[in-house]
Each structure stands twice: as C-alpha cells, then as structure tokens.
mmCIF file of C-alpha atoms in Angstrom:
data_model
loop_
_atom_site.group_PDB
_atom_site.id
_atom_site.type_symbol
_atom_site.label_atom_id
_atom_site.label_comp_id
_atom_site.label_asym_id
_atom_site.label_seq_id
_atom_site.Cartn_x
_atom_site.Cartn_y
_atom_site.Cartn_z
ATOM 1 C CA UNK A 98 -0.042 -0.059 -0.067
ATOM 2 C CA UNK A 99 2.986 2.307 0.289
ATOM 3 C CA UNK A 100 3.106 2.397 -3.449
ATOM 4 C CA UNK A 101 -0.224 4.055 -3.601
ATOM 5 C CA UNK A 102 0.344 6.406 -0.695
ATOM 6 C CA UNK A 103 3.699 7.443 -2.322
ATOM 7 C CA UNK A 104 2.033 8.046 -5.743
ATOM 8 C CA UNK A 105 -1.316 9.702 -4.917
ATOM 9 C CA UNK A 106 -0.491 12.561 -7.060
ATOM 10 C CA UNK A 107 0.238 10.276 -10.078
ATOM 11 C CA UNK A 108 -2.966 8.430 -9.795
ATOM 12 C CA UNK A 109 -4.734 11.794 -9.143
ATOM 13 C CA UNK A 110 -3.273 13.185 -12.349
ATOM 14 C CA UNK A 111 -4.080 10.071 -14.374
ATOM 15 C CA UNK A 112 -7.491 9.968 -13.180
ATOM 16 C CA UNK A 113 -7.958 13.674 -14.151
ATOM 17 C CA UNK A 114 -6.655 13.173 -17.631
ATOM 18 C CA UNK A 115 -8.847 10.001 -18.079
ATOM 19 C CA UNK A 116 -11.888 12.122 -17.020
ATOM 20 C CA UNK A 117 -10.890 14.872 -19.462
ATOM 21 C CA UNK A 118 -10.629 12.262 -22.260
ATOM 22 C CA UNK A 119 -13.844 10.745 -21.416
ATOM 23 C CA UNK A 120 -15.809 13.985 -21.150
ATOM 24 C CA UNK A 121 -14.319 15.433 -24.387
ATOM 25 C CA UNK A 122 -15.218 12.160 -26.266
ATOM 26 C CA UNK A 123 -18.739 12.240 -24.751
ATOM 27 C CA UNK A 124 -19.499 15.746 -25.697
ATOM 28 C CA UNK A 125 -17.810 15.293 -29.378
ATOM 29 C CA UNK A 126 -19.484 11.906 -29.829
ATOM 30 C CA UNK A 127 -22.771 13.316 -28.579
ATOM 31 C CA UNK A 128 -22.819 16.234 -31.036
ATOM 32 C CA UNK A 129 -21.800 13.932 -34.043
ATOM 33 C CA UNK A 130 -24.311 11.365 -32.873
ATOM 34 C CA UNK A 131 -27.088 13.908 -32.957
ATOM 35 C CA UNK A 132 -26.048 14.931 -36.462
ATOM 36 C CA UNK A 133 -26.226 11.353 -37.438
ATOM 37 C CA UNK A 134 -29.565 10.829 -35.827
ATOM 38 C CA UNK A 135 -30.962 13.783 -37.688
ATOM 39 C CA UNK A 136 -29.582 12.524 -40.890
ATOM 40 C CA UNK A 137 -30.963 8.996 -40.372
ATOM 41 C CA UNK A 138 -34.403 10.256 -39.782
ATOM 42 C CA UNK A 139 -34.205 13.059 -42.455
ATOM 43 C CA UNK A 140 -36.675 12.745 -45.496
ATOM 44 C CA UNK A 141 -33.576 13.273 -47.694
ATOM 45 C CA UNK A 142 -32.652 9.789 -48.905
ATOM 46 C CA UNK A 143 -28.868 10.459 -49.660
ATOM 47 C CA UNK A 144 -28.471 11.747 -45.962
ATOM 48 C CA UNK A 145 -30.245 8.672 -44.592
ATOM 49 C CA UNK A 146 -28.106 6.285 -46.647
ATOM 50 C CA UNK A 147 -24.848 8.017 -45.781
ATOM 51 C CA UNK A 148 -25.450 8.203 -42.147
ATOM 52 C CA UNK A 149 -26.702 4.502 -42.083
ATOM 53 C CA UNK A 150 -23.506 3.311 -43.980
ATOM 54 C CA UNK A 151 -21.311 5.460 -41.581
ATOM 55 C CA UNK A 152 -22.822 3.898 -38.461
ATOM 56 C CA UNK A 153 -22.823 0.412 -39.629
ATOM 57 C CA UNK A 154 -19.271 0.516 -40.874
ATOM 58 C CA UNK A 155 -17.640 2.342 -38.036
ATOM 59 C CA UNK A 156 -19.320 0.451 -35.243
ATOM 60 C CA UNK A 157 -18.163 -2.760 -36.860
ATOM 61 C CA UNK A 158 -14.376 -1.848 -36.330
ATOM 62 C CA UNK A 159 -13.117 -2.523 -32.929
ATOM 63 C CA UNK A 160 -12.049 0.726 -31.062
ATOM 64 C CA UNK A 161 -8.395 -0.336 -30.638
ATOM 65 C CA UNK A 162 -8.021 -0.871 -34.359
ATOM 66 C CA UNK A 163 -9.500 2.554 -35.107
ATOM 67 C CA UNK A 164 -7.215 4.048 -32.637
ATOM 68 C CA UNK A 165 -4.232 2.469 -34.188
ATOM 69 C CA UNK A 166 -5.236 3.528 -37.722
ATOM 70 C CA UNK A 167 -5.648 7.275 -36.410
ATOM 71 C CA UNK A 168 -2.499 7.462 -34.249
ATOM 72 C CA UNK A 169 -0.075 5.405 -36.518
ATOM 73 C CA UNK A 170 -1.895 5.427 -39.961
ATOM 74 C CA UNK A 171 -2.740 9.022 -40.543
ATOM 75 C CA UNK A 172 0.881 10.233 -40.071
ATOM 76 C CA UNK A 173 1.909 8.057 -42.974
ATOM 77 C CA UNK A 174 -0.375 10.221 -45.308
ATOM 78 C CA UNK A 175 0.807 13.426 -43.849
ATOM 79 C CA UNK A 176 -1.963 14.051 -41.170
ATOM 80 C CA UNK A 177 -0.162 14.615 -37.864
ATOM 81 C CA UNK A 178 -1.595 16.135 -34.953
ATOM 82 C CA UNK A 179 -1.371 15.928 -30.955
ATOM 83 C CA UNK A 180 -1.385 12.386 -29.820
ATOM 84 C CA UNK A 181 -4.156 13.107 -27.158
ATOM 85 C CA UNK A 182 -6.293 15.037 -29.456
ATOM 86 C CA UNK A 183 -6.012 12.357 -32.178
ATOM 87 C CA UNK A 184 -7.059 9.648 -29.698
ATOM 88 C CA UNK A 185 -10.152 11.778 -28.652
ATOM 89 C CA UNK A 186 -11.299 12.278 -32.273
ATOM 90 C CA UNK A 187 -10.854 8.647 -33.011
ATOM 91 C CA UNK A 188 -12.972 7.602 -29.987
ATOM 92 C CA UNK A 189 -15.486 10.310 -30.516
ATOM 93 C CA UNK A 190 -16.054 9.228 -34.343
ATOM 94 C CA UNK A 191 -16.490 5.596 -32.907
ATOM 95 C CA UNK A 192 -18.787 6.362 -30.016
ATOM 96 C CA UNK A 193 -20.790 8.661 -32.119
ATOM 97 C CA UNK A 194 -22.366 5.755 -33.708
ATOM 98 C CA UNK A 195 -23.529 4.241 -30.527
ATOM 99 C CA UNK A 196 -24.990 7.706 -29.560
ATOM 100 C CA UNK A 197 -26.806 7.790 -32.831
ATOM 101 C CA UNK A 198 -28.346 4.304 -32.062
ATOM 102 C CA UNK A 199 -29.323 5.447 -28.648
ATOM 103 C CA UNK A 200 -30.856 8.709 -29.704
ATOM 104 C CA UNK A 201 -32.899 7.010 -32.532
ATOM 105 C CA UNK A 202 -34.339 4.732 -30.070
ATOM 106 C CA UNK A 203 -35.500 7.740 -28.057
ATOM 107 C CA UNK A 204 -36.795 9.392 -31.122
ATOM 108 C CA UNK A 205 -38.824 6.041 -31.829
ATOM 109 C CA UNK A 206 -40.390 6.301 -28.291
ATOM 110 C CA UNK A 207 -42.136 9.695 -29.126
ATOM 111 C CA UNK A 208 -45.579 9.168 -29.959
ATOM 112 C CA UNK A 209 -46.285 9.596 -33.767
ATOM 113 C CA UNK A 210 -49.500 11.477 -33.147
ATOM 114 C CA UNK A 211 -47.468 14.245 -31.533
ATOM 115 C CA UNK A 212 -45.173 14.487 -34.519
ATOM 116 C CA UNK A 213 -48.171 14.592 -36.871
ATOM 117 C CA UNK A 214 -49.874 17.145 -34.856
ATOM 118 C CA UNK A 215 -46.828 19.413 -35.078
ATOM 119 C CA UNK A 216 -46.798 18.893 -38.897
ATOM 120 C CA UNK A 217 -50.503 19.779 -39.039
ATOM 121 C CA UNK A 218 -49.707 23.034 -37.233
ATOM 122 C CA UNK A 219 -47.207 23.913 -40.053
ATOM 123 C CA UNK A 220 -43.948 23.175 -38.211
ATOM 124 C CA UNK A 221 -40.967 22.527 -40.430
ATOM 125 C CA UNK A 222 -38.757 19.308 -40.009
ATOM 126 C CA UNK A 223 -36.266 21.364 -37.833
ATOM 127 C CA UNK A 224 -38.990 22.684 -35.488
ATOM 128 C CA UNK A 225 -40.508 19.382 -35.060
ATOM 129 C CA UNK A 226 -37.165 18.000 -34.157
ATOM 130 C CA UNK A 227 -36.168 20.824 -31.813
ATOM 131 C CA UNK A 228 -39.519 21.458 -30.269
ATOM 132 C CA UNK A 229 -41.308 18.176 -30.064
ATOM 133 C CA UNK A 230 -39.116 15.208 -30.798
ATOM 134 C CA UNK A 231 -35.642 15.786 -29.118
ATOM 135 C CA UNK A 232 -36.799 17.241 -25.789
ATOM 136 C CA UNK A 233 -38.902 14.088 -25.243
ATOM 137 C CA UNK A 234 -36.372 11.660 -26.642
ATOM 138 C CA UNK A 235 -33.671 12.664 -24.401
ATOM 139 C CA UNK A 236 -35.858 12.244 -21.378
ATOM 140 C CA UNK A 237 -36.274 8.562 -22.217
ATOM 141 C CA UNK A 238 -32.560 7.782 -22.739
ATOM 142 C CA UNK A 239 -31.048 9.039 -19.603
ATOM 143 C CA UNK A 240 -30.066 5.510 -18.373
ATOM 144 C CA UNK A 241 -28.677 4.483 -21.849
ATOM 145 C CA UNK A 242 -26.725 7.758 -22.132
ATOM 146 C CA UNK A 243 -25.192 7.004 -18.686
ATOM 147 C CA UNK A 244 -24.185 3.398 -19.706
ATOM 148 C CA UNK A 245 -22.644 4.958 -22.739
ATOM 149 C CA UNK A 246 -20.509 7.292 -20.714
ATOM 150 C CA UNK A 247 -19.507 4.376 -18.364
ATOM 151 C CA UNK A 248 -18.453 2.637 -21.629
ATOM 152 C CA UNK A 249 -16.489 5.465 -22.789
ATOM 153 C CA UNK A 250 -14.713 5.977 -19.509
ATOM 154 C CA UNK A 251 -13.743 2.272 -19.124
ATOM 155 C CA UNK A 252 -12.626 2.228 -22.839
ATOM 156 C CA UNK A 253 -10.533 5.298 -22.498
ATOM 157 C CA UNK A 254 -7.917 3.018 -21.049
ATOM 158 C CA UNK A 255 -7.352 1.891 -24.625
ATOM 159 C CA UNK A 256 -5.610 5.219 -25.181
ATOM 160 C CA UNK A 257 -2.630 3.784 -23.235
ATOM 161 C CA UNK A 258 -2.131 1.091 -25.919
ATOM 162 C CA UNK A 259 -1.370 3.785 -28.440
ATOM 163 C CA UNK A 260 1.039 5.873 -26.212
ATOM 164 C CA UNK A 261 -1.279 8.145 -24.189
ATOM 165 C CA UNK A 262 0.547 7.402 -21.057
ATOM 166 C CA UNK A 263 -0.920 10.551 -19.152
ATOM 167 C CA UNK A 264 -4.107 8.722 -18.475
ATOM 168 C CA UNK A 265 -4.972 6.522 -15.496
ATOM 169 C CA UNK A 266 -4.180 3.221 -17.162
ATOM 170 C CA UNK A 267 -0.939 4.542 -18.693
ATOM 171 C CA UNK A 268 0.185 6.069 -15.533
ATOM 172 C CA UNK A 269 -0.593 2.577 -13.647
ATOM 173 C CA UNK A 270 1.585 0.865 -16.269
ATOM 174 C CA UNK A 271 4.600 3.209 -15.577
ATOM 175 C CA UNK A 272 4.104 2.646 -11.882
ATOM 176 C CA UNK A 273 3.930 -1.134 -12.350
ATOM 177 C CA UNK A 274 7.038 -1.003 -14.308
ATOM 178 C CA UNK A 275 8.853 0.886 -11.518
ATOM 179 C CA UNK A 276 7.598 -1.185 -8.519
ATOM 180 C CA UNK A 277 6.527 -4.544 -10.104
ATOM 181 C CA UNK A 278 3.340 -4.702 -7.829
ATOM 182 C CA UNK A 279 0.652 -5.154 -10.507
ATOM 183 C CA UNK A 280 -1.943 -6.389 -7.912
ATOM 184 C CA UNK A 281 -1.496 -3.212 -6.138
ATOM 185 C CA UNK A 282 -1.208 -0.666 -8.952
ATOM 186 C CA UNK A 283 -3.851 -1.961 -11.124
ATOM 187 C CA UNK A 284 -6.076 -2.895 -8.173
ATOM 188 C CA UNK A 285 -6.118 0.900 -7.215
ATOM 189 C CA UNK A 286 -6.704 1.645 -10.983
ATOM 190 C CA UNK A 287 -9.652 -0.726 -10.843
ATOM 191 C CA UNK A 288 -11.131 0.863 -7.863
ATOM 192 C CA UNK A 289 -10.903 4.282 -9.519
ATOM 193 C CA UNK A 290 -12.802 3.055 -12.486
ATOM 194 C CA UNK A 291 -15.493 1.326 -10.313
ATOM 195 C CA UNK A 292 -15.875 4.537 -8.423
ATOM 196 C CA UNK A 293 -16.474 6.588 -11.543
ATOM 197 C CA UNK A 294 -18.999 3.910 -12.932
ATOM 198 C CA UNK A 295 -20.850 3.921 -9.592
ATOM 199 C CA UNK A 296 -21.078 7.783 -9.358
ATOM 200 C CA UNK A 297 -22.520 7.935 -12.884
ATOM 201 C CA UNK A 298 -24.946 5.132 -12.497
ATOM 202 C CA UNK A 299 -26.283 6.492 -9.203
ATOM 203 C CA UNK A 300 -26.586 10.068 -10.694
ATOM 204 C CA UNK A 301 -28.414 8.862 -13.811
ATOM 205 C CA UNK A 302 -30.792 6.820 -11.743
ATOM 206 C CA UNK A 303 -31.630 9.850 -9.685
ATOM 207 C CA UNK A 304 -32.124 12.121 -12.712
ATOM 208 C CA UNK A 305 -34.160 9.512 -14.439
ATOM 209 C CA UNK A 306 -36.577 9.326 -11.397
ATOM 210 C CA UNK A 307 -36.867 13.017 -11.165
ATOM 211 C CA UNK A 308 -37.706 13.404 -14.972
ATOM 212 C CA UNK A 309 -40.137 10.368 -14.612
ATOM 213 C CA UNK A 310 -41.939 12.358 -11.861
ATOM 214 C CA UNK A 311 -42.180 15.417 -14.063
ATOM 215 C CA UNK A 312 -43.504 13.409 -16.930
#
C-alpha cells in the first residue's frame, strides 16, 4: 500500500486526464451522434443512406483498431496531430455511432401522433425535431446515455495502448514497471474506474426518477 500512498498525485493526475478524455469524447460523440440521428430520420434519402453506412461501418471496427489507424496510420499520409487530440477524435467518431443508435431509439419512443400534430400546425422538419421530438427523446434515454458514458470511461484505457501514457491506465503501467506490484497498482486503478461508474450510475438513476415524476 506504500506504492499507492507515495504516488497519490500520480493516480490523481492520471484520473483527471482520463476524465478529461472521457468528457471530451462524450461531448464530441454526442454532437456527432445527434447529427447522425438527424440525418438518419431525415426525409432526404442521400443523407439517410450516408448516415446509415457510416454507423454500420464504423461500429463494426474494434475501437483499438480505429485508434491504431488514427494514431499510427494518419501520419503516413501526412496528417499529424497531437497524440491526445488524435485519440479523442478517433474515440469520438467511434462512439458517435452508438450515440446515434441510442438517440434514434429515443426518437422512436415519441408518439407519432405528436409529430403528426406538429406537422399539421405547420412546423418545419427542424422545428418538429427541436420543439417536439428531441426534448422528449432525451428524457427517455438518460439511463442508456449514462451506460454509454461509463463505457467511454472504461474504454478510454485503450488510449494507453497507442501511447497516451498520461491517463490512468498509462500511469498505472508506468508505476507497475517501476515497482513490479501489478496487484496493488492495477487494483487501485480498478477501484478508480469502479468509483466513476458507480457515481455515474447513481446520478443517472436519480435524474431519471426526477424526470419520470415530471412526466
């Protein structure tokens, strides 16, 4: 346990970087996922087809493979960026497909009668989405979005496999190389991940219950 006590600042810094990576990925993937959802329910056929092909293609690629392609493949064609930023972009493009599927399930939960009523009142497609569909859809997918955030946090550890040593798993690997105590070091990292997942799950449950009462 001396390893943990002597390196609390290292674990703290790694945890902070992991949270930053996860939150950045969650926000960017959410924006991209929303755009994909809009395209997939759009009356414009080319947009629907393009979004569907993107979702089906990208979510069929393992995240680690996508990270390797971005981090080690893009520089070979002259596209070089910051390692951390490249990892976040790759993960955002990947998780956006799951956001899209989650949001589309929420859209399907909105009663068709309300959509038809809005159209009868003369609402445009954009107004129907903004004023009727999305506000109700988001309320029904609180728990799935929380599960998605947990998955993003847990899979942010894959960034260590492509050289992002600043995040929690990367820092833990460096500590293990120094002290050769994997049970202690990775056990502490596991506790951190479990704590984050627990907090998110409980918070989402509370928010879901509050919104259920309002509905």
